[in-house]
Coordinates of C-alpha atoms in Angstrom, one line a residue:
X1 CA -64.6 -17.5 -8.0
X2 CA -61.9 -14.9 -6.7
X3 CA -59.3 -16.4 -5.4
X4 CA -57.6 -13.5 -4.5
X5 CA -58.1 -10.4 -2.0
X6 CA -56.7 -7.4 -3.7
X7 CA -56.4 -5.2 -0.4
X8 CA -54.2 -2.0 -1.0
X9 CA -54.9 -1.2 2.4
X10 CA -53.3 -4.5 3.8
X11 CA -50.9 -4.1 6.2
X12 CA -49.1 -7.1 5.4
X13 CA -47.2 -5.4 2.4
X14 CA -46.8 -2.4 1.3
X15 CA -47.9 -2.9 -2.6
X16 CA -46.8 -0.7 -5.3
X17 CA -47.5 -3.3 -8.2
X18 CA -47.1 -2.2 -12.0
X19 CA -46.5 -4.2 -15.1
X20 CA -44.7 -2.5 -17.7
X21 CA -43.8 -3.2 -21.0
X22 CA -40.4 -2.8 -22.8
X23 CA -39.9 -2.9 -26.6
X24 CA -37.1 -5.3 -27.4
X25 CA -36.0 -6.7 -30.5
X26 CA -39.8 -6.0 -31.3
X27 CA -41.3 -7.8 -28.5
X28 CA -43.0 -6.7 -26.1
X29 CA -41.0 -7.2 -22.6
X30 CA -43.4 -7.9 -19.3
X31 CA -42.1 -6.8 -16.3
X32 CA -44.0 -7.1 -13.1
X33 CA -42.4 -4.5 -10.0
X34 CA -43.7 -4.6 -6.4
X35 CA -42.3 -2.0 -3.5
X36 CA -42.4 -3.1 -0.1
X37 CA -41.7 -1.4 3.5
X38 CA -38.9 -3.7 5.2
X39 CA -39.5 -1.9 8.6
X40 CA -42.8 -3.0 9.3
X41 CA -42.7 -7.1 8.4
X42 CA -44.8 -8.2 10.9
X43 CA -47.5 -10.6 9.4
X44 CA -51.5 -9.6 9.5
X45 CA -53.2 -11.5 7.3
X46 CA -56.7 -10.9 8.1
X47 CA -59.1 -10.1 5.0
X48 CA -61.0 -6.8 4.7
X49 CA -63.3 -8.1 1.8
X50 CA -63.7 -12.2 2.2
X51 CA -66.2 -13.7 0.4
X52 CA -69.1 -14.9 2.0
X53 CA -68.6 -18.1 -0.3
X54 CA -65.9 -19.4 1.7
X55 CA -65.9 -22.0 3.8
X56 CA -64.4 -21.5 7.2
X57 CA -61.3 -24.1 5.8
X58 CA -60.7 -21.9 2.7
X59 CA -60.6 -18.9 5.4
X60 CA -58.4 -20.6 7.6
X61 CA -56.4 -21.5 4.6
X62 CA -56.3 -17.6 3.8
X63 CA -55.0 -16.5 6.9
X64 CA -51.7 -18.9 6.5
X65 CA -51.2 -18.6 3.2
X66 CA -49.2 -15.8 1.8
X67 CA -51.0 -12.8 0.4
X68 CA -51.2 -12.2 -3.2
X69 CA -52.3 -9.4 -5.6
X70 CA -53.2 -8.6 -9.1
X71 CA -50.6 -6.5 -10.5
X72 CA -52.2 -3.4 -12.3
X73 CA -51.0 -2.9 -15.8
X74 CA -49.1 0.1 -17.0
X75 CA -48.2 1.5 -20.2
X76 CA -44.9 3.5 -18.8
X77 CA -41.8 3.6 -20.9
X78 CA -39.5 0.5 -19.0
X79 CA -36.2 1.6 -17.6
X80 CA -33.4 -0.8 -17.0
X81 CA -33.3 0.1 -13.1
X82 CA -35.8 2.1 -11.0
X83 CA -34.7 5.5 -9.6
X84 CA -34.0 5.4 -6.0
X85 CA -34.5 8.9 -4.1
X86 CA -32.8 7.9 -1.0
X87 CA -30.2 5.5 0.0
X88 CA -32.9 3.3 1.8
X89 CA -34.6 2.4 -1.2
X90 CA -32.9 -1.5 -2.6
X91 CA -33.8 -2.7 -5.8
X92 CA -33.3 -6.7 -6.4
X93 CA -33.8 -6.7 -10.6
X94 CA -34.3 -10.5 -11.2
X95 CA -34.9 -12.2 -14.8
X96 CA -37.7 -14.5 -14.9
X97 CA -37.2 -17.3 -17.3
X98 CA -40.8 -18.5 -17.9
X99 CA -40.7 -21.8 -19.5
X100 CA -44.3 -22.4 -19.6
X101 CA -47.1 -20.7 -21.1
X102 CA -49.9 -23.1 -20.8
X103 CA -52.8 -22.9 -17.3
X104 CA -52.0 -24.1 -14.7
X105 CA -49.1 -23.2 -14.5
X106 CA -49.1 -20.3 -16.5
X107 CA -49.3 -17.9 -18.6
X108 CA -46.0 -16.8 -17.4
X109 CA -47.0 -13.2 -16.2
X110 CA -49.1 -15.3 -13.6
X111 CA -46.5 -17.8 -12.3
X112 CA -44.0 -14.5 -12.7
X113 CA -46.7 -13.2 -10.1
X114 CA -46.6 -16.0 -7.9
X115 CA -42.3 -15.9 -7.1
X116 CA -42.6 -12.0 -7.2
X117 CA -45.5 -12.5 -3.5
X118 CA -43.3 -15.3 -2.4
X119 CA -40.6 -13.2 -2.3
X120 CA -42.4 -10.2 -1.1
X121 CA -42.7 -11.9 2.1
X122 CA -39.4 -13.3 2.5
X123 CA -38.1 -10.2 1.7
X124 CA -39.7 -8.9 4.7
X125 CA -39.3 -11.8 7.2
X126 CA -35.4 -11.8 6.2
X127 CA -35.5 -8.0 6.8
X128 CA -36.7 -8.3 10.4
X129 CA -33.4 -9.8 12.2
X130 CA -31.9 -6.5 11.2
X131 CA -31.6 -4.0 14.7
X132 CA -31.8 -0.7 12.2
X133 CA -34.9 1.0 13.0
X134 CA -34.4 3.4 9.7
X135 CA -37.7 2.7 7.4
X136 CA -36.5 0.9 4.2
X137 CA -38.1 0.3 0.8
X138 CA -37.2 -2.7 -1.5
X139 CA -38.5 -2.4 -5.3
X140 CA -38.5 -6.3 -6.8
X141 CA -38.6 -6.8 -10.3
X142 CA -39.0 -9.1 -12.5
X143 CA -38.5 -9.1 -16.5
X144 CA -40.0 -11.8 -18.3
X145 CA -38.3 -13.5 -20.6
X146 CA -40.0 -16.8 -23.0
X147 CA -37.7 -19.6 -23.1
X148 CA -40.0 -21.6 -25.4
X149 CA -39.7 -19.0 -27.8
X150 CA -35.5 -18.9 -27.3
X151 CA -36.0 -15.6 -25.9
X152 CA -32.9 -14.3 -23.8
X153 CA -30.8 -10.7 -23.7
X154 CA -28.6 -10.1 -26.5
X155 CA -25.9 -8.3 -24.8
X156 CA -23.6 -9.4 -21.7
X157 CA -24.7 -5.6 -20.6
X158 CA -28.3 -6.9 -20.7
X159 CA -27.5 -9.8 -18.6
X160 CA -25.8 -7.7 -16.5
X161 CA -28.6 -5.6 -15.7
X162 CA -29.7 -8.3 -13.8
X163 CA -28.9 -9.4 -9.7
X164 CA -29.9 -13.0 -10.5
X165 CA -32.6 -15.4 -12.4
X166 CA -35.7 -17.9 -11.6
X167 CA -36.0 -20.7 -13.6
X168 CA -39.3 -22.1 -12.8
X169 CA -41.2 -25.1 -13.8
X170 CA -42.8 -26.4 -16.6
X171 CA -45.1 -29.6 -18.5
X172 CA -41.8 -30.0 -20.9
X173 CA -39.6 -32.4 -20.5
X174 CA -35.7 -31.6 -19.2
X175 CA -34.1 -34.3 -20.6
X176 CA -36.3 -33.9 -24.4
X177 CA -32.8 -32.5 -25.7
X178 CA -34.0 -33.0 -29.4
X179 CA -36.4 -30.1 -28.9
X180 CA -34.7 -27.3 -29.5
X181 CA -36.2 -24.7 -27.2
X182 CA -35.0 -27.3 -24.1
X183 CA -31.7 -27.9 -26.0
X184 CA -31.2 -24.4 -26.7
X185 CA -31.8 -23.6 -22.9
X186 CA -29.0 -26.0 -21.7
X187 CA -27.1 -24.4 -24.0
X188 CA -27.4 -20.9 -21.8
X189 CA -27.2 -22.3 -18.6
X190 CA -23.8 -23.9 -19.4
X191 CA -22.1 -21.2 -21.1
X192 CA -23.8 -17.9 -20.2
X193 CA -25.7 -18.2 -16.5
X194 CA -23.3 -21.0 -14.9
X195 CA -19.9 -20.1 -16.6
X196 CA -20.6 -16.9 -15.8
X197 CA -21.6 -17.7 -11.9
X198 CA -25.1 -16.1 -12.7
X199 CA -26.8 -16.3 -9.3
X200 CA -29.8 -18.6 -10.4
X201 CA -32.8 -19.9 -8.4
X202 CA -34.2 -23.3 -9.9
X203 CA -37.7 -24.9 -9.2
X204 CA -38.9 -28.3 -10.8
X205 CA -38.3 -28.4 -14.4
X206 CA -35.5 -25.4 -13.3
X207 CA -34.1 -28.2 -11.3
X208 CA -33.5 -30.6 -14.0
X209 CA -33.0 -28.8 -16.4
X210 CA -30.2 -26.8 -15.1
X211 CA -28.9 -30.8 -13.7
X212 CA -29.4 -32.1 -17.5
X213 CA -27.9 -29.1 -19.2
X214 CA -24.1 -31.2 -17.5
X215 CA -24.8 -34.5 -18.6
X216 CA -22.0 -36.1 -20.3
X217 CA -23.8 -38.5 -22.8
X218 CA -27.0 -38.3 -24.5
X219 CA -29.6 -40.8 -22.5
X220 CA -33.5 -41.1 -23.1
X221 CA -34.1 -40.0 -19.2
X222 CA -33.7 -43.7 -18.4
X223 CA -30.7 -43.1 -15.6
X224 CA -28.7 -45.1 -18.0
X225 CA -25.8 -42.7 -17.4
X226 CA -26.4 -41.0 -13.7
X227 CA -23.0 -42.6 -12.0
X228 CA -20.6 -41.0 -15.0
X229 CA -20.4 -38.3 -13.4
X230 CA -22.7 -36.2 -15.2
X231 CA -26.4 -34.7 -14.3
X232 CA -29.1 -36.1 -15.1
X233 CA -32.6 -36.1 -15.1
X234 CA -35.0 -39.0 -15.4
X235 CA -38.4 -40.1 -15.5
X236 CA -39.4 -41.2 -11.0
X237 CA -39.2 -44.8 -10.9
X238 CA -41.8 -43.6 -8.0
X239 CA -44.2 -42.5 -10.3
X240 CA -45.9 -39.0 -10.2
X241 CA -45.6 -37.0 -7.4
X242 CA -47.9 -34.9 -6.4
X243 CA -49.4 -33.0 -3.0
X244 CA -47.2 -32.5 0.7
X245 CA -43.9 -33.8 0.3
X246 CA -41.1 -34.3 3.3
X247 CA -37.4 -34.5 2.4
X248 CA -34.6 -34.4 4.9
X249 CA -31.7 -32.4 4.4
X250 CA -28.2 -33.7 3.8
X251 CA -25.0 -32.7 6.0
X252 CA -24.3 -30.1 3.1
X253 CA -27.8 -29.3 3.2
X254 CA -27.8 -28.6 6.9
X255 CA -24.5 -26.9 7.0
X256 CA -25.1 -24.5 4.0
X257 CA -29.0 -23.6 5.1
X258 CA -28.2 -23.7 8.8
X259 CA -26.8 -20.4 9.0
X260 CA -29.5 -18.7 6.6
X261 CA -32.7 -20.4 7.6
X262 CA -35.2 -18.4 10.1
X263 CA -35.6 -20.7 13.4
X264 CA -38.2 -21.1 15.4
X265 CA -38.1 -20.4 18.8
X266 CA -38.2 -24.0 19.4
X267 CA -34.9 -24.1 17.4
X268 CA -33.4 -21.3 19.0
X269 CA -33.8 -22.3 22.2
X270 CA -32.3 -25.7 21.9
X271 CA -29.8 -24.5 19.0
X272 CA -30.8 -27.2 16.9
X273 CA -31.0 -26.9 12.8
X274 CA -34.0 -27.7 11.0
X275 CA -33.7 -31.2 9.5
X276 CA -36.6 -31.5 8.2
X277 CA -38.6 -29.7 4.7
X278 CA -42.5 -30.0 3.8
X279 CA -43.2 -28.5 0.6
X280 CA -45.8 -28.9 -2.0
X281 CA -44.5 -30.7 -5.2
X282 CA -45.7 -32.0 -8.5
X283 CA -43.7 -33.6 -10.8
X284 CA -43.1 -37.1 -12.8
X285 CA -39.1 -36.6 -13.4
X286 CA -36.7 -35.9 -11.2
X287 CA -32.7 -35.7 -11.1
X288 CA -30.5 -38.4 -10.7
X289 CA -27.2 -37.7 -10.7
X290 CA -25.0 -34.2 -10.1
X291 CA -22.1 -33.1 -11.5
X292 CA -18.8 -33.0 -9.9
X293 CA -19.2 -29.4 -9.1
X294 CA -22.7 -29.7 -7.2
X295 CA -23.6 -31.5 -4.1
X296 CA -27.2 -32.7 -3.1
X297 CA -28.9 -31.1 -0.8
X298 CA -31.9 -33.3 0.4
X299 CA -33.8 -36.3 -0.5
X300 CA -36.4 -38.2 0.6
X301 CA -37.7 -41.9 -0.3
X302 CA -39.0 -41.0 -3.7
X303 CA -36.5 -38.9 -4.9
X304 CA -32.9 -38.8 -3.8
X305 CA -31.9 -35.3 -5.2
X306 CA -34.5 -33.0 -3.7
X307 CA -32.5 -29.9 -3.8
X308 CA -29.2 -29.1 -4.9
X309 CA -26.3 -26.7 -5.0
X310 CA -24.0 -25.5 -8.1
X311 CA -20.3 -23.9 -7.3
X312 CA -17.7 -22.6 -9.3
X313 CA -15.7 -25.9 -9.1
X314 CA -15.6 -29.6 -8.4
X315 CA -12.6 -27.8 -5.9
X316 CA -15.2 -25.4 -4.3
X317 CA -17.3 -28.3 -3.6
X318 CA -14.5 -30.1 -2.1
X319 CA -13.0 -27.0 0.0
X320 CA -17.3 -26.4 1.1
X321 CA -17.1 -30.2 1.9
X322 CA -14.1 -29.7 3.9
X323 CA -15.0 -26.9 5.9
X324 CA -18.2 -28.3 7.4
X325 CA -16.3 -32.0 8.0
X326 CA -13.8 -29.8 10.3
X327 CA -16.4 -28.1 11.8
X328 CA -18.5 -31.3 12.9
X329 CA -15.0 -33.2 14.2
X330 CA -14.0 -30.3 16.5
X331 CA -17.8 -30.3 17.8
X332 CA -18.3 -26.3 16.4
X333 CA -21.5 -25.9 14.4
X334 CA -21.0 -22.3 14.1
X335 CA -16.6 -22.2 12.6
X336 CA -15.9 -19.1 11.9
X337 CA -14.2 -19.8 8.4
X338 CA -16.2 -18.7 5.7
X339 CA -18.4 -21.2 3.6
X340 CA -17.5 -21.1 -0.4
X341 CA -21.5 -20.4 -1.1
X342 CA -22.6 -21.8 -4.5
X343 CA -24.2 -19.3 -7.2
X344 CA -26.9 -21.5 -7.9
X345 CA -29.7 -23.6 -5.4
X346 CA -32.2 -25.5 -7.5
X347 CA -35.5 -27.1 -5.7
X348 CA -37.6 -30.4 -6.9
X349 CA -40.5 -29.0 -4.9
X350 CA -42.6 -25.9 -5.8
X351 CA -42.7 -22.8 -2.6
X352 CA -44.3 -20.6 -4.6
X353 CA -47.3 -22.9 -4.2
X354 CA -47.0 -21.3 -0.7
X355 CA -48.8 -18.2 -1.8
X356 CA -52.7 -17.8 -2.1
X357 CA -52.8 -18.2 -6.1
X358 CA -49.6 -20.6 -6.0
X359 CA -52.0 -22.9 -4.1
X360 CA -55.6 -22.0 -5.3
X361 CA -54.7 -21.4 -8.7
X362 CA -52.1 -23.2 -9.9
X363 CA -51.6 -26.5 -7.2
X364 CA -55.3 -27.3 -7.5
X365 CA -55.2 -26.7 -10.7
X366 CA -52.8 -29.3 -11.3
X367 CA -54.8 -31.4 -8.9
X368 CA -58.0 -31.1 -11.2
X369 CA -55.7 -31.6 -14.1
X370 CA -54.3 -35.0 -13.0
X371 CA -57.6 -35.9 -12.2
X372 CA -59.4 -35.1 -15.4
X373 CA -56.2 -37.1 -17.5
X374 CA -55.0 -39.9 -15.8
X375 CA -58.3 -40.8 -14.0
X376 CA -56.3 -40.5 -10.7
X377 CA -58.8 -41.4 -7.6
X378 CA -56.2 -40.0 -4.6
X379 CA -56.7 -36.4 -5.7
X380 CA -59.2 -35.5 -2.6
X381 CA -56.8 -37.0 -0.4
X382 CA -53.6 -35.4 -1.9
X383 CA -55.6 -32.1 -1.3
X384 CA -56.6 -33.1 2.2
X385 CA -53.2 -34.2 3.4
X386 CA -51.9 -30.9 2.1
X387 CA -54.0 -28.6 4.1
X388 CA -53.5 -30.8 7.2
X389 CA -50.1 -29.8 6.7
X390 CA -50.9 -26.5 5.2
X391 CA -49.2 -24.3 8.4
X392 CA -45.7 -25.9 8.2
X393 CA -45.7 -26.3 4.4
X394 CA -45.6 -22.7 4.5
X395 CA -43.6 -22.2 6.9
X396 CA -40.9 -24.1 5.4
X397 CA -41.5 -22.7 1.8
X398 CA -41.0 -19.2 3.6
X399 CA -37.8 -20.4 5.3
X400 CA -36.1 -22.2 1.9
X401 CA -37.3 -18.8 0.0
X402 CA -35.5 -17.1 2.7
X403 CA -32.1 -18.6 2.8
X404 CA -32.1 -18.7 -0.9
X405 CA -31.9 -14.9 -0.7
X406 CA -29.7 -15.0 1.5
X407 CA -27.3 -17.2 -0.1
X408 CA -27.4 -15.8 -3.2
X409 CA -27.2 -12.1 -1.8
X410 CA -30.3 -11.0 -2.8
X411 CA -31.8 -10.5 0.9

């Protein structure tokens, strides 16, 4: 059935989705663009054209979950950078570096699809601190580029085209080195997107992939190496972890998303941080061990690096370390120096799940696929204690998609 509600008239966002194609060293370059009003960001999402098929669950599902589209496709000749007619139109031009190509979670113009609502809507709920009244447009764009097929720019002026890159998840296996699509990847982050303090959002296989890319001896994901001070990624010890997952934040954690992070009113009124995350996760490998110039950002039984941050230096990370220390010992959560801010945030757990074909599409899909191969008997209840938890799981994917932007200065 349709999972989705394509809507043009939805209030929600204002859609202007294309996907256009660009000819590059004869391949044929996807890029999904969506245009969205930043004045209006308020949230309506009732449906014009439900389907009578639904059960009152699935529509109470719809009505938290963030609204997707299908992107029509265009034929129109690709230019690096949209036009902007006025000087409140913002383009964010990200790379997407699709490292699957295989349902669920794919093909990539799909999961592409998924990151580009997410941020939609983040987009709009960062916008709507801002006092200025003046109607403003944001174009997002995404370029698809195949990892698997060792697909990246060929110019630092291509790269540069870009304001920042997702690296999203995949089946394959981070720490698979002797394949050469995944060694060939580590081989970018470390000396084109990190040496060159590429702002970079990781998510699952992003995560530990980008942790792997540092590790300092060759290891068959075992752990055998996670306290050399390398990264590494293993297979859990937990086993496969799948549905509503709750990490707490670390002190670094707090003190870097604190400032970034949409409160509740709750929050705000008692001017307490949020300390704790439910996302939606699936995974059987996880990272172990940083390197000297990253710093954890949350964990939880099961996994003790749930998120983390990369920065320039092992000296950043120390200076970031010592700022917040100072601030907590003189009792002022709010110091005025500035935080060093890391150019890249990587996430275990999947937010984009948080939109209606992230979770329809893709989570239950991976639900029905863990069922169907490993014979696994807890799928119902992974399902039900998700949508128990549905309303702050996307809240809290919304909030970490938020402050990400921010961080990274693409809100």
């Amino acid at each position: 059935r349709t999972m989705i509600d394509n809507d043009k008239n939805n209030n929600d966002l204002s859609y202007n989705p294309k996907i256009e194609k660009k000819e590059n060293n004869n391949k044929k370059r996807i890029v999904l663009q969506r245009t969205i009003s930043l004045h209006n960001s308020t949230t309506s999402h009732d449906n014009n054209n439900k389907d009578e098929r639904r059960t009152s669950k699935e529509e109470e599902n719809d009505a938290i979950l963030c609204p997707s589209t299908i992107p029509e496709e265009h034929h129109d000749e690709y230019s690096s950078l949209p036009i902007n007619k006025n000087q409140n139109h913002k383009t964010l031009n990200l790379m997407f570096l699709a490292c699957e190509d295989k349902a669920p979670y794919g093909p990539s113009t799909s999961t592409a699809s998924l990151f580009l609502d997410l941020m939609c809507r983040a987009a709009q709920i960062s916008s709507s601190s801002s006092d200025d009244d003046e109607e403003t447009y944001l174009t997002i764009r995404m370029t698809i580029y195949q990892a698997k097929e060792c697909d990246y720019p060929t110019s630092t002026q291509e790269w540069d085209t870009f304001n920042g890159i997702i690296l999203p998840g995949s089946f394959s296996t981070a720490y698979e080195t002797n394949v050469k699509w995944i060694q060939h990847l580590q081989e970018v982050i470390k000396n084109e997107i990190f040496a060159k303090e590429r702002k970079t959002w990781g998510i699952c296989f992003g995560h530990q992939v980008y942790a792997h890319a540092f590790r300092t001896k060759e290891n068959k994901g075992d752990g055998s190496n996670e306290d050399d001070g390398g990264g590494c990624a293993m297979k859990c010890p937990a086993g496969l972890q799948l549905g509503h997952c709750s990490y707490n934040p670390t002190k670094e954690g707090i003190a870097l998303f604190s400032p970034f992070v949409p409160s509740s009113p709750k929050e705000q009124q008692q001017q307490q941080p949020q300390t704790n995350f439910d996302l939606l996760c699936s995974h059987g490998d996880m990272v172990s061990s940083l390197p000297s110039f990253a710093i954890s950002l949350g964990s939880n039984d099961a996994v003790p690096i749930q998120a983390a941050a990369y920065f320039s230096s092992s000296q950043d990370v120390t200076s970031f370390q010592t700022t917040i220390s100072s601030s907590s010992s003189d009792g002022d959560d709010n110091d005025e120096r500035k935080l060093v801010l890391p150019h890249a945030i990587t996430f275990q757990a999947h937010p984009e799940f948080a939109t209606k074909n992230g979770y329809y599409d893709t989570y239950l899909g991976i639900v029905q696929k863990v069922k169907e191969e490993k014979g696994d008997t807890t799928s119902e209840q992974v399902v039900v204690d998700a949508e128990n938890r549905l309303d702050c799981i996307v809240e809290d994917s919304l909030n970490v998609t938020v402050a990400v932007g921010r961080i990274l200065g693409w809100f």
